[in-house]
Amino acid sequence: GPVLAVRDLHLSIGGAVIIDGVSLAVPRGEMLGVIGPNGAGKTTLFNLLSGVMRPTAGTVHLAGDDVTARSVDARARAGLGRTFQTSSLFDGLTAVENVRLAAQAALGGALSLVRFPGRGGAATERARDRLDQVGLAHHEHTVAGGLAHGDKRKLEIAMLLASDPHVILLDEPMAGVGSADVEGLMDLIRRVHREHGTTVLMVEHHMDVVLGLVDRLAVMHHGQLLACDSPEAVMADPTVQSAYLGATA
Ligand code: ADP
Ligand code: MG
Ligand code: MG
């Protein structure tokens, strides 16, 4: 079955309908793009998938298990990882320290910046490996706050990979990234997806990025899923054209 599935998901907050009956099944290993105008409910959908928010109605299944009532941590332990639209880095810590904290959390050890002799080796080793994987090995000892914007996004992905997730949710990974760095980030996401068979859901506004990366495209609008199909079919869909393309610059 699908690695991730939502059935008739609803979310209302204070009388406002935010998610309005979304059903979606994501096969293992798929790269799914999520697009839609600002305020369509994309980030909220990710919040519901990752457990940051609970739906008013409907279910979320991860690898066949109903995780609707489970916490963010429980879903993370079950292999679901996510990045946030705003940076979750500790600016004053070095790149390797940031990833080591994520690795310590994933390995179940106590969080500590201090390396005791003979301890914390696994987390450090894993942190170095993930930095290498995202191409930031040379910035191991650079403080996160001093990294270029594109490198900060790569560092966030390294932290995400520290927990060995098999499903990752990327919320606007290219946001604020200069055109020179977009290619590198795309390559990184493609590589993670291909080499590890990771299922990827990605909210992204750059259409050239989306179309070059994804297997299918999900279109959100007013809390509903308007379409979910191949990029070609979605872009040719007149409902999508009027709702999405008409509503963005
Ligand atoms: P997108 O990511 O597609 O831009 P969001 O999921 O962030 O959209 O927001 C969808 C709608 O839900 C917006 O109208 C937003 O104002 C509203 N919303 C999101 N989170 C909350 C919240 N915690 N309380 C009230 N309204 C919210
Ligand atoms: Mg938005
Ligand atoms: Mg958003």
Coordinates of C-alpha atoms and ligand atoms in Angstrom, one line a residue:
G1 CA 0.0 0.0 0.0
P2 CA 0.9 3.7 0.0
V3 CA 3.6 4.9 2.4
L4 CA 1.5 7.9 3.3
A5 CA -2.2 8.3 3.0
V6 CA -4.8 10.8 4.1
R7 CA -8.5 10.1 3.9
D8 CA -11.1 12.9 3.9
L9 CA -9.0 15.2 6.1
H10 CA -10.7 18.2 7.6
L11 CA -9.4 21.0 9.8
S12 CA -11.4 23.9 11.1
I13 CA -10.0 26.6 13.4
G14 CA -12.4 29.0 15.1
G15 CA -15.1 28.4 12.6
A16 CA -12.7 28.8 9.6
V17 CA -12.4 25.8 7.3
I18 CA -8.6 25.5 6.6
I19 CA -8.5 21.9 5.2
D20 CA -11.7 20.8 3.4
G21 CA -11.8 17.1 2.7
V22 CA -8.4 16.2 1.4
S23 CA -7.7 12.5 0.3
L24 CA -4.3 11.6 -1.0
A25 CA -2.2 8.4 -1.3
V26 CA 1.5 8.6 -1.8
P27 CA 3.3 5.5 -3.1
R28 CA 6.6 4.5 -1.6
G29 CA 9.5 6.3 -3.3
E30 CA 7.4 8.9 -5.0
M31 CA 8.5 12.5 -5.4
L32 CA 5.3 14.6 -5.0
G33 CA 5.2 18.3 -5.6
V34 CA 2.6 20.4 -3.7
I35 CA 1.6 23.7 -5.3
G36 CA -1.2 26.2 -4.8
P37 CA -1.7 29.9 -4.1
N38 CA -0.6 31.4 -0.8
G39 CA -3.0 30.5 2.0
A40 CA -4.2 27.4 0.1
G41 CA -3.4 25.1 3.1
K42 CA -0.1 23.5 1.9
T43 CA 1.8 24.1 5.2
T44 CA -1.2 23.1 7.2
L45 CA -1.4 19.9 5.3
F46 CA 2.2 19.2 6.2
N47 CA 1.4 20.1 9.8
L48 CA -1.4 17.5 9.8
L49 CA 0.9 14.9 8.1
S50 CA 3.7 15.4 10.6
G51 CA 1.5 15.7 13.7
V52 CA 2.1 19.3 14.5
M53 CA -1.7 19.7 14.2
R54 CA -4.6 17.2 14.6
P55 CA -7.4 17.1 12.0
T56 CA -11.0 17.9 13.0
A57 CA -11.9 14.8 11.0
G58 CA -10.2 12.3 8.7
T59 CA -7.2 10.0 9.1
V60 CA -3.5 9.9 8.4
H61 CA -1.8 6.6 7.7
L62 CA 2.0 6.1 7.7
A63 CA 3.3 2.8 6.3
G64 CA -0.2 1.3 6.8
D65 CA -0.5 2.4 10.5
D66 CA -3.1 4.9 11.6
V67 CA -1.0 7.7 13.1
T68 CA -3.7 10.4 13.3
A69 CA -3.5 10.6 17.1
R70 CA 0.2 10.2 17.3
S71 CA 2.7 12.9 18.3
V72 CA 5.4 14.5 16.1
D73 CA 8.0 12.4 17.8
A74 CA 6.2 9.2 17.3
R75 CA 5.8 9.9 13.6
A76 CA 9.5 10.9 13.4
R77 CA 10.4 7.6 15.0
A78 CA 8.2 5.9 12.4
G79 CA 10.4 7.5 9.7
L80 CA 8.6 10.8 8.8
G81 CA 10.8 13.8 8.8
R82 CA 10.1 17.4 7.8
T83 CA 11.7 20.8 7.4
F84 CA 9.9 24.0 8.3
Q85 CA 9.2 27.1 6.2
T86 CA 11.2 29.1 8.6
S87 CA 14.7 28.1 9.6
S88 CA 15.1 25.7 12.6
L89 CA 18.9 26.2 12.9
F90 CA 20.8 27.3 16.0
D91 CA 22.7 30.2 14.5
G92 CA 25.3 30.3 17.2
L93 CA 26.3 26.6 16.8
T94 CA 28.6 25.2 14.1
A95 CA 27.2 23.2 11.2
V96 CA 28.4 19.9 12.8
E97 CA 27.0 20.8 16.2
N98 CA 23.6 21.5 14.6
V99 CA 23.5 18.1 12.9
R100 CA 24.9 16.4 15.9
L101 CA 22.0 17.6 18.0
A102 CA 19.6 16.2 15.4
A103 CA 21.6 12.9 15.3
Q104 CA 21.6 12.7 19.1
A105 CA 17.8 13.1 19.2
A106 CA 17.5 10.4 16.5
L107 CA 19.8 8.0 18.2
G108 CA 17.9 8.5 21.5
G109 CA 20.8 9.9 23.5
A110 CA 20.8 12.9 25.8
L111 CA 21.3 16.2 23.9
S112 CA 24.7 17.6 24.7
L113 CA 27.2 19.9 23.1
V114 CA 29.9 18.5 25.1
R115 CA 31.8 15.5 23.7
F116 CA 32.7 13.1 26.5
P117 CA 35.6 10.8 25.7
G118 CA 34.2 7.6 24.2
R119 CA 30.7 8.9 24.1
G120 CA 28.7 10.7 21.5
G121 CA 30.9 9.1 18.8
A122 CA 28.0 7.7 16.9
A123 CA 26.2 11.0 16.7
T124 CA 29.3 12.9 15.6
E125 CA 30.1 10.2 13.0
R126 CA 26.6 10.4 11.7
A127 CA 26.6 14.3 11.7
R128 CA 29.8 14.3 9.7
D129 CA 28.4 11.8 7.2
R130 CA 25.2 13.8 6.7
L131 CA 27.2 17.1 6.2
D132 CA 29.3 15.3 3.6
Q133 CA 26.1 14.0 2.0
V134 CA 24.8 17.5 1.5
G135 CA 28.2 18.9 0.4
L136 CA 28.9 20.9 3.5
A137 CA 31.9 18.9 4.9
H138 CA 34.1 21.9 4.4
H139 CA 31.8 24.0 6.6
E140 CA 31.8 21.6 9.5
H141 CA 33.1 24.3 11.9
T142 CA 31.4 27.3 10.4
V143 CA 28.6 28.7 12.7
A144 CA 25.2 28.2 11.1
G145 CA 24.5 32.0 11.3
G146 CA 27.5 32.7 9.1
L147 CA 26.5 30.3 6.3
A148 CA 25.1 31.6 2.9
H149 CA 21.4 31.1 2.6
G150 CA 21.6 28.2 0.2
D151 CA 24.0 26.5 2.6
K152 CA 21.6 27.0 5.5
R153 CA 18.9 25.1 3.5
K154 CA 21.4 22.3 2.9
L155 CA 22.2 22.2 6.6
E156 CA 18.5 21.9 7.4
I157 CA 18.4 18.9 5.0
A158 CA 21.4 17.4 6.7
M159 CA 19.6 17.7 10.1
L160 CA 16.6 16.1 8.6
L161 CA 18.6 13.2 7.2
A162 CA 20.2 12.7 10.6
S163 CA 17.1 10.7 11.7
D164 CA 17.2 8.4 8.5
P165 CA 13.6 9.3 7.5
H166 CA 12.0 7.3 4.7
V167 CA 9.4 10.0 4.1
I168 CA 10.4 13.7 4.0
L169 CA 8.3 16.8 3.8
L170 CA 10.1 19.9 2.5
D171 CA 8.2 23.1 2.9
E172 CA 9.5 25.6 0.3
P173 CA 13.1 24.4 0.4
M174 CA 14.2 26.9 -2.3
A175 CA 12.6 29.9 -0.5
G176 CA 15.0 32.9 -0.4
V177 CA 17.7 30.8 -2.2
G178 CA 19.6 32.6 -5.0
S179 CA 19.4 31.2 -8.5
A180 CA 23.1 30.0 -8.2
D181 CA 22.1 27.7 -5.3
V182 CA 18.8 26.4 -6.7
E183 CA 20.5 23.9 -9.0
G184 CA 22.6 22.5 -6.1
L185 CA 19.6 22.1 -3.9
M186 CA 17.7 20.4 -6.6
D187 CA 20.5 18.0 -7.2
L188 CA 20.7 17.3 -3.5
I189 CA 17.0 16.5 -3.2
R190 CA 17.1 14.4 -6.3
R191 CA 20.2 12.5 -5.0
V192 CA 18.5 11.8 -1.6
H193 CA 15.4 10.6 -3.3
R194 CA 17.2 8.3 -5.8
E195 CA 20.0 6.9 -3.6
H196 CA 17.9 6.2 -0.6
G197 CA 14.5 5.6 -2.2
T198 CA 13.2 8.3 0.1
T199 CA 9.6 9.4 -0.5
V200 CA 9.6 13.2 -0.9
L201 CA 6.7 15.7 -0.6
M202 CA 7.7 19.2 -1.5
V203 CA 5.9 22.5 -1.4
E204 CA 7.5 24.6 -4.0
H205 CA 6.6 27.8 -5.9
H206 CA 9.3 27.7 -8.5
M207 CA 7.5 25.9 -11.4
D208 CA 10.8 25.2 -13.2
V209 CA 12.1 23.4 -10.1
V210 CA 8.9 21.5 -9.5
L211 CA 8.4 20.3 -13.1
G212 CA 12.0 19.1 -13.3
L213 CA 11.8 17.1 -10.2
V214 CA 8.5 15.6 -9.4
D215 CA 6.6 12.4 -10.4
R216 CA 3.2 13.9 -9.6
L217 CA 1.9 17.3 -8.7
A218 CA -0.8 18.0 -6.1
V219 CA -2.7 21.3 -6.4
M220 CA -4.2 22.8 -3.3
H221 CA -6.7 25.6 -3.4
H222 CA -8.9 26.9 -0.6
G223 CA -8.1 23.9 1.6
Q224 CA -9.1 21.4 -1.1
L225 CA -7.0 19.2 -3.4
L226 CA -8.0 20.3 -6.9
A227 CA -5.9 17.8 -8.7
C228 CA -3.1 15.2 -8.3
D229 CA -1.6 13.9 -11.4
S230 CA 1.5 14.1 -13.7
P231 CA 2.8 17.6 -14.1
E232 CA 1.7 17.6 -17.8
A233 CA -1.8 16.6 -16.9
V234 CA -2.1 19.1 -14.1
M235 CA -0.8 22.0 -16.1
A236 CA -3.3 21.2 -18.9
D237 CA -6.2 21.0 -16.4
P238 CA -8.5 24.0 -17.0
T239 CA -9.7 24.0 -13.3
V240 CA -6.1 24.2 -12.2
Q241 CA -5.3 26.9 -14.7
S242 CA -8.1 29.2 -13.5
A243 CA -7.6 28.5 -9.8
Y244 CA -3.9 28.4 -9.4
L245 CA -2.3 30.1 -12.4
G246 CA -4.9 32.9 -12.2
A247 CA -4.2 33.5 -8.6
T248 CA -0.4 33.9 -8.6
A249 CA 2.0 36.3 -10.1
Ligands
ADP1 P1 0.0 27.9 2.5 O1 1.1 27.1 3.1 O2 -0.7 27.1 1.4 O3 0.4 29.3 2.1 P2 -1.2 27.7 5.1 O4 -1.4 26.3 5.3 O5 -0.1 28.4 5.8 O6 -1.2 28.0 3.6 O7 -2.6 28.5 5.6 C1 -3.8 28.1 5.1 C2 -4.9 29.0 5.8 O8 -5.0 28.6 7.1 C3 -4.5 30.5 5.8 O9 -5.7 31.2 5.5 C4 -4.0 30.7 7.1 O10 -4.2 32.0 7.5 C5 -4.8 29.7 8.0 N1 -4.1 29.2 9.2 C6 -3.0 28.5 9.2 N2 -2.6 28.1 10.4 C7 -3.6 28.7 11.2 C8 -3.8 28.7 12.7 N3 -3.0 28.1 13.5 N4 -4.8 29.4 13.1 C9 -5.7 30.0 12.3 N5 -5.6 30.0 10.9 C10 -4.5 29.3 10.4
MG2 MG 2.5 30.4 2.1
MG3 MG 3.1 27.6 3.5

